[in-house]
PDB file of C-alpha atoms in Angstrom:
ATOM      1  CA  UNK A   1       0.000   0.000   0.000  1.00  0.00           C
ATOM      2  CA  UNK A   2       1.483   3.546  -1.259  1.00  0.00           C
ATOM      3  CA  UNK A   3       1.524   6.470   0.930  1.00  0.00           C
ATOM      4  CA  UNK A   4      -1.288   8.686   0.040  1.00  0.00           C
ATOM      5  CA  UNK A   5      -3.820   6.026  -0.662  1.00  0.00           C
ATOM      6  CA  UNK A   6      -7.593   6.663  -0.448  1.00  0.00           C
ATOM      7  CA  UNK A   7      -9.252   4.515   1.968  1.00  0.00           C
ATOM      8  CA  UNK A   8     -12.938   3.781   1.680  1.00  0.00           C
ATOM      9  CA  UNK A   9     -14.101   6.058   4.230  1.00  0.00           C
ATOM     10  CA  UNK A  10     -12.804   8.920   2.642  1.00  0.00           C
ATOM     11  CA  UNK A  11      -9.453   9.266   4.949  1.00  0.00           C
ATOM     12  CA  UNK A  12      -5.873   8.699   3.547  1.00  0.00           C
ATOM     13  CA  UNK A  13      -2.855   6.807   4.803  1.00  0.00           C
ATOM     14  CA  UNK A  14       0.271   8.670   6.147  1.00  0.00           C
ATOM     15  CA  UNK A  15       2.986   6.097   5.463  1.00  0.00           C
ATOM     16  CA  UNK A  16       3.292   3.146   3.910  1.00  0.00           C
ATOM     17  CA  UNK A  17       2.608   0.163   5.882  1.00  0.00           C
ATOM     18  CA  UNK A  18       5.993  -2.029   6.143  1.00  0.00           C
ATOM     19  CA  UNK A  19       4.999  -4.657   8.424  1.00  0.00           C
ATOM     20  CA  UNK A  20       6.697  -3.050  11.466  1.00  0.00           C
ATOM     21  CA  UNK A  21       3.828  -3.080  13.742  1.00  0.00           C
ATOM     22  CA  UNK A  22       5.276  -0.827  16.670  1.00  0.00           C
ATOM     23  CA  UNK A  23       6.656   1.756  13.957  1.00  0.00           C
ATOM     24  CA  UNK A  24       3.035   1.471  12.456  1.00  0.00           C
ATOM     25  CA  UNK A  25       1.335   2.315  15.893  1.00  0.00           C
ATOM     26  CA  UNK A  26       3.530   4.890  16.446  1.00  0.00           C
ATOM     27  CA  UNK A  27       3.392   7.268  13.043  1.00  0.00           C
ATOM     28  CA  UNK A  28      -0.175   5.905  12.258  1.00  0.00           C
ATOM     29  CA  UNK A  29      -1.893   4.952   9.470  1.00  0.00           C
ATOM     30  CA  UNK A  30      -4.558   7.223   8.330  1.00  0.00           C
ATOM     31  CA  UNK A  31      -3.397  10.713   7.394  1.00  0.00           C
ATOM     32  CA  UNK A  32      -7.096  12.275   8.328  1.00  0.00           C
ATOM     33  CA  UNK A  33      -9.164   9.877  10.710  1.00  0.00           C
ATOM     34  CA  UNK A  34     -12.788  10.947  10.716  1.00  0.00           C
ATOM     35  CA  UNK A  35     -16.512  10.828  12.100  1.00  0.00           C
ATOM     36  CA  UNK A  36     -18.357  11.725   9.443  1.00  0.00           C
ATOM     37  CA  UNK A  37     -17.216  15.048   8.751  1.00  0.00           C
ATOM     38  CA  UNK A  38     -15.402  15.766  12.072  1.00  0.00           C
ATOM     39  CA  UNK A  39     -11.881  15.867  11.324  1.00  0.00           C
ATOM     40  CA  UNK A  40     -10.216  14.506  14.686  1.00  0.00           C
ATOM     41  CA  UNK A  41      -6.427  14.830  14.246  1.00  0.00           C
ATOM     42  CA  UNK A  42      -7.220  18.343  13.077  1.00  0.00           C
ATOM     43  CA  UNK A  43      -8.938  19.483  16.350  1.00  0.00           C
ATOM     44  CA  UNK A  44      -6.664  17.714  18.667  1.00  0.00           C
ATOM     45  CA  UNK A  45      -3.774  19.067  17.143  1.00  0.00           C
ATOM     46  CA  UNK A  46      -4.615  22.235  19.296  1.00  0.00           C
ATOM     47  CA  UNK A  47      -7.669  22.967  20.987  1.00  0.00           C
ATOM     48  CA  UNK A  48      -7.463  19.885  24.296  1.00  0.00           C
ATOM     49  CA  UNK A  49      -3.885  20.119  24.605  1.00  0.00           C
ATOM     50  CA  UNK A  50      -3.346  24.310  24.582  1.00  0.00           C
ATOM     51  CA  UNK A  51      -6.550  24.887  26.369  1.00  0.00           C
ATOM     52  CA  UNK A  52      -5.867  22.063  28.871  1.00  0.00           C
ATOM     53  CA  UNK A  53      -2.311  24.143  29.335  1.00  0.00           C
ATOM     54  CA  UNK A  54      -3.747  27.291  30.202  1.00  0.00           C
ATOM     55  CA  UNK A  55      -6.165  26.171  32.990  1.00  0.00           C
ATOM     56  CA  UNK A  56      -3.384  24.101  34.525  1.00  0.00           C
ATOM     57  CA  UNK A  57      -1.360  26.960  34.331  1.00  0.00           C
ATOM     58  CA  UNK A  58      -4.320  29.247  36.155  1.00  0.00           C
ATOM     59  CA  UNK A  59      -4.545  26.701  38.381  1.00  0.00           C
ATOM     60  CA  UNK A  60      -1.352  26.945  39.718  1.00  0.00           C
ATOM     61  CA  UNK A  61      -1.760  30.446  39.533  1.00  0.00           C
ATOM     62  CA  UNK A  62      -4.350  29.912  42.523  1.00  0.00           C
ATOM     63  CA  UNK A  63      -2.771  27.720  44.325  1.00  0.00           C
ATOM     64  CA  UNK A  64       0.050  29.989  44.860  1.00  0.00           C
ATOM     65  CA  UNK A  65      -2.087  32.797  45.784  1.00  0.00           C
ATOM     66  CA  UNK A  66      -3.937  30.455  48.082  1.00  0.00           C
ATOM     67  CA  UNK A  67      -0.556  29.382  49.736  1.00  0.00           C
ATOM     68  CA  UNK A  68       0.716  32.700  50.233  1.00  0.00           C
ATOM     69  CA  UNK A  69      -1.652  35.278  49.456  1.00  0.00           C
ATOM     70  CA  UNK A  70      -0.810  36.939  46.106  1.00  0.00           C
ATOM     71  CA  UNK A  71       0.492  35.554  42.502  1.00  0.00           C
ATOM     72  CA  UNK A  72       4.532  36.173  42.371  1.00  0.00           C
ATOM     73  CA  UNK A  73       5.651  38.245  39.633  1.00  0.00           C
ATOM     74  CA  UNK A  74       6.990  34.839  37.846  1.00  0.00           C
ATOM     75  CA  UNK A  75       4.034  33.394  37.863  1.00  0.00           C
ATOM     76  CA  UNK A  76       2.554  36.189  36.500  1.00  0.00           C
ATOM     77  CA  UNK A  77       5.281  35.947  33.781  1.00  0.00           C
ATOM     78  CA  UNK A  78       4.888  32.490  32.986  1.00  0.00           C
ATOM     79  CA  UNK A  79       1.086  32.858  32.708  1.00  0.00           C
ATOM     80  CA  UNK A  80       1.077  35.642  30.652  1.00  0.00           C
ATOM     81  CA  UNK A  81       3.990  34.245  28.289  1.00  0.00           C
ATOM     82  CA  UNK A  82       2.078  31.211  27.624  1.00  0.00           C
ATOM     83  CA  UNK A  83      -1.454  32.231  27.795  1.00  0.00           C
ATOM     84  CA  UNK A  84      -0.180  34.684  24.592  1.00  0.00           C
ATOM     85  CA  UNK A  85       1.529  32.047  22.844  1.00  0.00           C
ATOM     86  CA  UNK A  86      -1.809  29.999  23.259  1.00  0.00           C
ATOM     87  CA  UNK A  87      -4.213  32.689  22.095  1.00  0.00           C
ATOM     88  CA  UNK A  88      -2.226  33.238  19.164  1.00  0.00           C
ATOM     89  CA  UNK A  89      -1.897  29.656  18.512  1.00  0.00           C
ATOM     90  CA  UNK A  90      -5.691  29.175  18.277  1.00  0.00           C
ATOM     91  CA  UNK A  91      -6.812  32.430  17.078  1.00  0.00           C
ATOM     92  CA  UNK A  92      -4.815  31.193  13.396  1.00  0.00           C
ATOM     93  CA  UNK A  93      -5.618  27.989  14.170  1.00  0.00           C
ATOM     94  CA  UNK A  94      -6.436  27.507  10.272  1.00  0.00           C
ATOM     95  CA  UNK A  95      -2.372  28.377  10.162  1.00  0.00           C
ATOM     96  CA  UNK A  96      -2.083  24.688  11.336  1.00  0.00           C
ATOM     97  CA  UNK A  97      -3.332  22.614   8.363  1.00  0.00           C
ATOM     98  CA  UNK A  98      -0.381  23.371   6.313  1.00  0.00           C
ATOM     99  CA  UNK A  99       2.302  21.877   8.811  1.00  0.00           C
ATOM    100  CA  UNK A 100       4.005  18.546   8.997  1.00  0.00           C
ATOM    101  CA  UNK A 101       1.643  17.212  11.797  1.00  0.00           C
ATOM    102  CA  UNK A 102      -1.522  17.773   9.734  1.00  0.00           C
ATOM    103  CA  UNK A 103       0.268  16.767   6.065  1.00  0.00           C
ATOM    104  CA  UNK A 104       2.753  14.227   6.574  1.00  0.00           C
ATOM    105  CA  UNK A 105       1.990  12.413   9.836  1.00  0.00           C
ATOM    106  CA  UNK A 106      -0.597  10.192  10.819  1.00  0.00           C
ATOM    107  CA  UNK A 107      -2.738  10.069  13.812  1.00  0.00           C
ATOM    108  CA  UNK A 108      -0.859   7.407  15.507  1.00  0.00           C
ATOM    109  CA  UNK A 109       0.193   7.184  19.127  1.00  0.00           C
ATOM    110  CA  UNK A 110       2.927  10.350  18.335  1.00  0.00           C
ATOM    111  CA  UNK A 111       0.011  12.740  17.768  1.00  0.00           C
ATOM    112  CA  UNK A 112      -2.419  11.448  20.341  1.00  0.00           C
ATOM    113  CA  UNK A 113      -0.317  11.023  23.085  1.00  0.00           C
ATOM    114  CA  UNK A 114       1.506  14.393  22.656  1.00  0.00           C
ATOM    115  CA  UNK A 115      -1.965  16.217  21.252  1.00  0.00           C
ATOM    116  CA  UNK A 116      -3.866  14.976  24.517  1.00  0.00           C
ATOM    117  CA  UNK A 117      -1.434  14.406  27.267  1.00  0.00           C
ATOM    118  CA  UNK A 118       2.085  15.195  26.469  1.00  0.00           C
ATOM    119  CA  UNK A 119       1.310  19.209  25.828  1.00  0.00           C
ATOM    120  CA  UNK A 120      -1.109  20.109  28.751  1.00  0.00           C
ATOM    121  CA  UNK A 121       1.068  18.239  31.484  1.00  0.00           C
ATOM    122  CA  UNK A 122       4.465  18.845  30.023  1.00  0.00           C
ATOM    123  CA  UNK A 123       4.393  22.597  29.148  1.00  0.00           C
ATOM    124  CA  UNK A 124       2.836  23.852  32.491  1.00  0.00           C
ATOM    125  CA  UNK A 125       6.044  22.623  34.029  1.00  0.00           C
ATOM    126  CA  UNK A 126       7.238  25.807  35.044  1.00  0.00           C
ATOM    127  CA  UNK A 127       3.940  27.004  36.493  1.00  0.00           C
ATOM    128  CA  UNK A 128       3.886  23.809  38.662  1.00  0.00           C
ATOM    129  CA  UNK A 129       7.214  24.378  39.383  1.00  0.00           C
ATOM    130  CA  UNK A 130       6.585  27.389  41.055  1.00  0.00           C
ATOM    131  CA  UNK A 131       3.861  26.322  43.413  1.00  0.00           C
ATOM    132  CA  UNK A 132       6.473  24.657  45.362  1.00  0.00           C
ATOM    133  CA  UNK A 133       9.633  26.901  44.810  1.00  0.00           C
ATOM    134  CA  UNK A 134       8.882  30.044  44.461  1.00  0.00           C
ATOM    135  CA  UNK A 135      10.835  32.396  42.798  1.00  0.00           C
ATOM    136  CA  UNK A 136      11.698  36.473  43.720  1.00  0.00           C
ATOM    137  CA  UNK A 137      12.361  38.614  40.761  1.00  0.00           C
ATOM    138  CA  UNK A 138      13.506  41.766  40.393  1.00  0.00           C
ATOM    139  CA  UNK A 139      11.758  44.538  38.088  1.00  0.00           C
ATOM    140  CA  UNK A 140      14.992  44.768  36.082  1.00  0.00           C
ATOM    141  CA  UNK A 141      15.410  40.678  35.552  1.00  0.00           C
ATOM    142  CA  UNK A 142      11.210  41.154  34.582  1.00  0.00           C
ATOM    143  CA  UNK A 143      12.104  43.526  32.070  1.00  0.00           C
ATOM    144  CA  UNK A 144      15.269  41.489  30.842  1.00  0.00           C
ATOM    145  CA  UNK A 145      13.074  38.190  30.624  1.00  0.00           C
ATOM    146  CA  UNK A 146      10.169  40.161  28.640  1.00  0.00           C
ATOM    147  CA  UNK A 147      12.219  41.397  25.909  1.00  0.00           C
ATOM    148  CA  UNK A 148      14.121  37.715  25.560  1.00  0.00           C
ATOM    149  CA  UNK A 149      10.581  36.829  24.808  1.00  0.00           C
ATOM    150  CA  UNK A 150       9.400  39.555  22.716  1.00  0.00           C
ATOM    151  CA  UNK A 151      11.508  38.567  19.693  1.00  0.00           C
ATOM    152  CA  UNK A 152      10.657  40.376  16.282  1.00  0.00           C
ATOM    153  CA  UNK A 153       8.568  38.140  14.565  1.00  0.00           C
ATOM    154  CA  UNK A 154       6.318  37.517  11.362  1.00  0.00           C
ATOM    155  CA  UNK A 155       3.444  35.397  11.345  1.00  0.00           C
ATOM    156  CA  UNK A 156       3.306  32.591   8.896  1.00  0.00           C
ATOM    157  CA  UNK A 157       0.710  30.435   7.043  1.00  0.00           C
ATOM    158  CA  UNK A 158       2.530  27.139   9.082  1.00  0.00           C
ATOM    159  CA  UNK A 159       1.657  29.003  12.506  1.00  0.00           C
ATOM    160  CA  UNK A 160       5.231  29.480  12.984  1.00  0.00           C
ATOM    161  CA  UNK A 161       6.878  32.530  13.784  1.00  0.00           C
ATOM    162  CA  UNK A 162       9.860  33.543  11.466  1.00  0.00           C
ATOM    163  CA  UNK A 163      12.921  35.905  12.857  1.00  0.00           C
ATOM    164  CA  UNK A 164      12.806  38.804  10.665  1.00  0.00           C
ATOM    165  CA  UNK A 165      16.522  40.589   9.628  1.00  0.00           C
ATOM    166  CA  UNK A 166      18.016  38.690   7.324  1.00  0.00           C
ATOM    167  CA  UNK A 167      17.439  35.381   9.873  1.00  0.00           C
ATOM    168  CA  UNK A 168      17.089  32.787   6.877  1.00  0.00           C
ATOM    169  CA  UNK A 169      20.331  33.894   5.468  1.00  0.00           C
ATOM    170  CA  UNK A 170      22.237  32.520   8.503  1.00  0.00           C
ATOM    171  CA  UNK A 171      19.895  29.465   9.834  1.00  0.00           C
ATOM    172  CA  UNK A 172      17.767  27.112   7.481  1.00  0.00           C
ATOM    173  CA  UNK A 173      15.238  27.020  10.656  1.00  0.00           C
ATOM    174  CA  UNK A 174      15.044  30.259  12.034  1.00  0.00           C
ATOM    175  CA  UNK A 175      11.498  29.554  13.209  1.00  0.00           C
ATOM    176  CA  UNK A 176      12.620  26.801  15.266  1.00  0.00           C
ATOM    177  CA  UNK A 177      15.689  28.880  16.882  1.00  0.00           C
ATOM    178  CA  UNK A 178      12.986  31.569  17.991  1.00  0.00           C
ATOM    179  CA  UNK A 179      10.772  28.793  19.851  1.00  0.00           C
ATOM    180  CA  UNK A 180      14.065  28.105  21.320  1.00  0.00           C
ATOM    181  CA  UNK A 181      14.909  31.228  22.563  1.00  0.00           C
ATOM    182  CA  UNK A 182      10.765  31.901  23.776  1.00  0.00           C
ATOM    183  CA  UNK A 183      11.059  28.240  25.564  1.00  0.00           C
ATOM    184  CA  UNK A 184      14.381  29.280  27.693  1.00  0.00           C
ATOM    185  CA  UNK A 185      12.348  32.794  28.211  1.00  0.00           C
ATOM    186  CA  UNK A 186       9.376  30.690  30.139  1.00  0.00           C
ATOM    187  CA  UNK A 187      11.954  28.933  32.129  1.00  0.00           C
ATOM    188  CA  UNK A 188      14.228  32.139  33.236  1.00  0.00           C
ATOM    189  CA  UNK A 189      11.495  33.057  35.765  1.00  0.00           C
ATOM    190  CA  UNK A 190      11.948  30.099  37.781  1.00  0.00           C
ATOM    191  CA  UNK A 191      15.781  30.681  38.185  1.00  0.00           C
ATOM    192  CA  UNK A 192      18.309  28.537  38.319  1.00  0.00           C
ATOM    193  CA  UNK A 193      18.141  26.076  41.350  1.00  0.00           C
ATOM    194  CA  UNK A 194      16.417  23.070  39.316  1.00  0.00           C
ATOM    195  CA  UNK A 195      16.472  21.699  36.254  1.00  0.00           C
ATOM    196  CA  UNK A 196      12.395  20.394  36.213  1.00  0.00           C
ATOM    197  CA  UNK A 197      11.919  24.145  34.500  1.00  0.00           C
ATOM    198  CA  UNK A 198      14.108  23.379  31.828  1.00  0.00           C
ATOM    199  CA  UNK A 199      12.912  20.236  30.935  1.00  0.00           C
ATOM    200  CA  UNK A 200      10.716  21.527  28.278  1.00  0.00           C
ATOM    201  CA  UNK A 201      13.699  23.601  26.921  1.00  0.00           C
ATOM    202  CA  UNK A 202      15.775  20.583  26.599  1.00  0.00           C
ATOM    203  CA  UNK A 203      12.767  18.195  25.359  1.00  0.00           C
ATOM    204  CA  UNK A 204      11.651  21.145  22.779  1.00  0.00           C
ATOM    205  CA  UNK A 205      15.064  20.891  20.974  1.00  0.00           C
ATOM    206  CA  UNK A 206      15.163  17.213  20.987  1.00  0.00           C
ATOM    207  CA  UNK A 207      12.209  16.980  19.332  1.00  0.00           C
ATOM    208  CA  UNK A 208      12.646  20.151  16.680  1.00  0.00           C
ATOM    209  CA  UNK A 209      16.140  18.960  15.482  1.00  0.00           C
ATOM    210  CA  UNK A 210      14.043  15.339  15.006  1.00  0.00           C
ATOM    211  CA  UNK A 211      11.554  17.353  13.794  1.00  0.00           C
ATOM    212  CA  UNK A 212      14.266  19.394  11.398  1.00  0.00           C
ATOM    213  CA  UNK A 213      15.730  16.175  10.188  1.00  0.00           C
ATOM    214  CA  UNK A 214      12.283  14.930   8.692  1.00  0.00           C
ATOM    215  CA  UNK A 215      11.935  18.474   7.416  1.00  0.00           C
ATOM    216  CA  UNK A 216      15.240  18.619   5.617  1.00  0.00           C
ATOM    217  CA  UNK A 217      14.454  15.135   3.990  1.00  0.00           C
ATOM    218  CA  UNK A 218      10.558  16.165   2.902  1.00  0.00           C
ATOM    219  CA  UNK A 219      12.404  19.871   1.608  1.00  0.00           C
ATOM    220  CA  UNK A 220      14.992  18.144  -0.176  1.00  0.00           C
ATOM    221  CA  UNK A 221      12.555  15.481  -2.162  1.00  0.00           C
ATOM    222  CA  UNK A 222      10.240  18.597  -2.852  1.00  0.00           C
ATOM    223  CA  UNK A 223      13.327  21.000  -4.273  1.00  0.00           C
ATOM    224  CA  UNK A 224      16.319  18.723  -5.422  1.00  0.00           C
ATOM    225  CA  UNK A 225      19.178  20.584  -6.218  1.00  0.00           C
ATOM    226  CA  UNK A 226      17.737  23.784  -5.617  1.00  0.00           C
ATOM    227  CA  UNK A 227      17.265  22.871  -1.921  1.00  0.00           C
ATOM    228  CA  UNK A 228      20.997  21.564  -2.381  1.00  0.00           C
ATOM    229  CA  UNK A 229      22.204  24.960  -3.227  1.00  0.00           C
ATOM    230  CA  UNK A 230      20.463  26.670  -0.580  1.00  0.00           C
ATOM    231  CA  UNK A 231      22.057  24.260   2.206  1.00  0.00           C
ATOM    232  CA  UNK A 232      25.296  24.727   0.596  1.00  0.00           C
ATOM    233  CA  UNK A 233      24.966  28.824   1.051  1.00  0.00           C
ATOM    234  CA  UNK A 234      23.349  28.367   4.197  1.00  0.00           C
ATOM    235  CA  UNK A 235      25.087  25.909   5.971  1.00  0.00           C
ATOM    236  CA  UNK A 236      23.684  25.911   9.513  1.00  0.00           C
ATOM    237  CA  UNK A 237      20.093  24.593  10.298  1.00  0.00           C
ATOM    238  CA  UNK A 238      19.059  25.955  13.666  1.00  0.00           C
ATOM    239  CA  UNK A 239      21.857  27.338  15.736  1.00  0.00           C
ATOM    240  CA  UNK A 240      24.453  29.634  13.677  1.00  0.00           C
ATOM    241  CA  UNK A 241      28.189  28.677  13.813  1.00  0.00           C
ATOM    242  CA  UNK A 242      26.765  25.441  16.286  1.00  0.00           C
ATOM    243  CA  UNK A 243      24.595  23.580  14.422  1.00  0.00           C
TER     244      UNK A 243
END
């Protein structure tokens, strides 16, 4: 069976199927699984898992003023940071249907697990975190956090957010380096004593230089040699001079 391939009910398959059963289970099969018209992989690819992450996130926001009587300024930070990157997230939600999640992969365990669980209970990390070690910050270290975070960017139709300045000329993946940089800037406010904070950090560029990889293979298929070229002038894919 050929990737692409129309099933009966209308949905398509992701991948081919190659007999490796856990791979299989993994990726997924079907490219679009449906209800009748209700697209599923499409709506969990945002709405439970970002929505789920902001009422964790206010809900550690209470508990902290419950323990000690006010919100600290880095939860405030940390709410506000992600409730942002969440509102933009779904308000361009249509943004979504041209990435590699909602063209390439299938609705296997991968998207599920990450969609429904993985997102809301991973990325309020640093809220949780605070509950139970809270943090002091200083108005100047607020200020120094916020503009870390308030990177120059461009909206695009993949729901990414490019680095404008001449970024592509120096990184293939500029996009991914600025999610970089806006995950560390989440983190900062609960300082340095732990790494639980950071765990998202280090998780998110795991799985965007995996996620870069399948890129540069999909990008190179779709271009040839004129993808060639461009890696040849361009020779670093998410970190300049690093990697």
């Amino acid at each position: 069976i050929t990737q692409g391939m129309v099933l009966r009910d209308g949905s398509r398959l992701s991948y081919p199927i190659n007999g490796n059963h856990f791979y299989d289970f993994f990726i997924g099969h079907e490219l679009n699984p449906r209800f009748n018209s209700f697209d599923l992989k499409y709506f969990c690819e945002l709405r439970p898992g970002l929505i789920g992450w902001v009422v964790i996130n206010l809900a550690m926001l209470m508990k902290e003023t419950e323990l000690r009587g006010s919100p600290s300024l880095a939860m405030i930070l940390v709410n506000v940071f992600q409730l942002l990157y969440v509102v933009d997230a779904l308000w361009n939600e249509e943004a979504v249907l041209t990435t590699m999640d909602i063209v390439q992969d299938g609705f296997g365990f991968m998207l599920a697990f990450g969609d429904l669980t993985w997102v809301p209970f991973t990325y309020s990390l640093q809220a949780h975190f605070l509950v139970r070690h809270p943090q002091e910050l200083t108005m100047f270290s607020a200020f120094g956090i916020i503009s870390l975070n308030g990177l120059e960017t461009i909206p695009t139709a993949t729901g990414k957010r490019l680095l404008v300045s001449g970024w592509w000329g120096f990184v293939r993946h500029p996009n991914y380096l600025g999610d970089l940089i806006m995950a560390l800037a989440w983190s900062l406010p609960c300082g340095f004593s732990h790494v639980l904070p950071y765990f998202y950090v280090i998780y998110f560029a795991v799985l965007l230089v995996h996620r870069e990889a399948r890129d540069e293979h999909q990008c190179l298929k779709k271009y040839g040699l004129a993808w060639q070229q461009y890696c040849q002038r361009v020779p670093y894919r998410i970190i300049p001079y690093i990697y």
